[in-house]
């Protein structure tokens, strides 16, 4: 008879956080806005994903407080869960800006941002199981990809801001779009923070 080894509880929780992040990033990237009501649906759904993420992070913290032994350093488990949560918080906040500012049509720069953010989430989801199956060398290339996508967002941000200040004549609209661009770049920065945490875990446990 073959017995399957039970998955470590921290591995299971972190994989759930990464899976929820990937699912939310897909929704964030794919949802099509058309009117004011759409922005509320968008913001409400992202809030649901964010609430789920918060619940999972709370479970991680509870398990850390109740565990004497962890598969990797408890500080790294905490940092990884929080950095992934920061990405999701950023998406939820940005979705709220679309509703608050009644932005009913995404532009080409926003689509480039969300495509890169989605790709970051894909690499993050791939990375988490590798930590707990001792395939640490395979994490490094994924972390590099995440950083490459973040660099892409830096370029998109510069192009978006240059274009915005060159063509926008409505100061209120300029302020709205500027804030959205800045928050989208911040989401990418948070993805890079996840990559940095992953690399730190690899270095400590290699």
Coordinates of N, CA, C and O in Angstrom, one line a residue, residues 23-24 27 31 40-50:
X23 N -5.8 34.0 -9.4 CA -7.2 34.1 -9.9 C -7.7 35.6 -9.9 O -8.4 36.0 -10.8
X24 N -7.3 36.3 -8.9 CA -7.7 37.8 -8.8 C -7.0 38.6 -9.9 O -7.6 39.5 -10.5
X27 N -8.8 38.0 -13.1 CA -10.1 38.8 -13.1 C -9.7 40.3 -13.4 O -10.4 40.9 -14.2
X31 N -11.4 41.6 -16.9 CA -12.7 42.3 -16.7 C -12.8 43.5 -17.7 O -11.9 44.3 -17.7
X40 N -18.5 49.3 -10.3 CA -18.8 48.8 -9.0 C -18.7 47.3 -8.9 O -18.2 46.8 -7.9
X41 N -19.2 46.6 -10.0 CA -19.0 45.1 -10.0 C -17.5 44.8 -9.9 O -17.1 43.9 -9.2
X42 N -16.7 45.5 -10.7 CA -15.3 45.2 -10.7 C -14.7 45.4 -9.3 O -14.0 44.6 -8.8
X43 N -15.0 46.6 -8.7 CA -14.4 46.9 -7.3 C -14.9 45.9 -6.3 O -14.2 45.4 -5.4
X44 N -16.2 45.5 -6.3 CA -16.8 44.6 -5.4 C -16.1 43.2 -5.5 O -15.9 42.6 -4.4
X45 N -15.9 42.8 -6.7 CA -15.3 41.4 -6.9 C -13.9 41.4 -6.4 O -13.4 40.5 -5.7
X46 N -13.1 42.5 -6.7 CA -11.8 42.5 -6.2 C -11.7 42.6 -4.7 O -10.8 42.1 -4.1
X47 N -12.7 43.2 -4.1 CA -12.8 43.3 -2.6 C -13.0 41.9 -2.1 O -12.4 41.5 -1.0
X48 N -13.8 41.1 -2.8 CA -14.0 39.7 -2.3 C -12.7 38.9 -2.4 O -12.4 38.2 -1.4
X49 N -11.9 39.1 -3.4 CA -10.6 38.4 -3.5 C -9.7 38.9 -2.4 O -9.0 38.1 -1.8
X50 N -9.7 40.2 -2.1 CA -8.9 40.8 -1.1 C -9.3 40.3 0.3 O -8.4 39.9 1.1

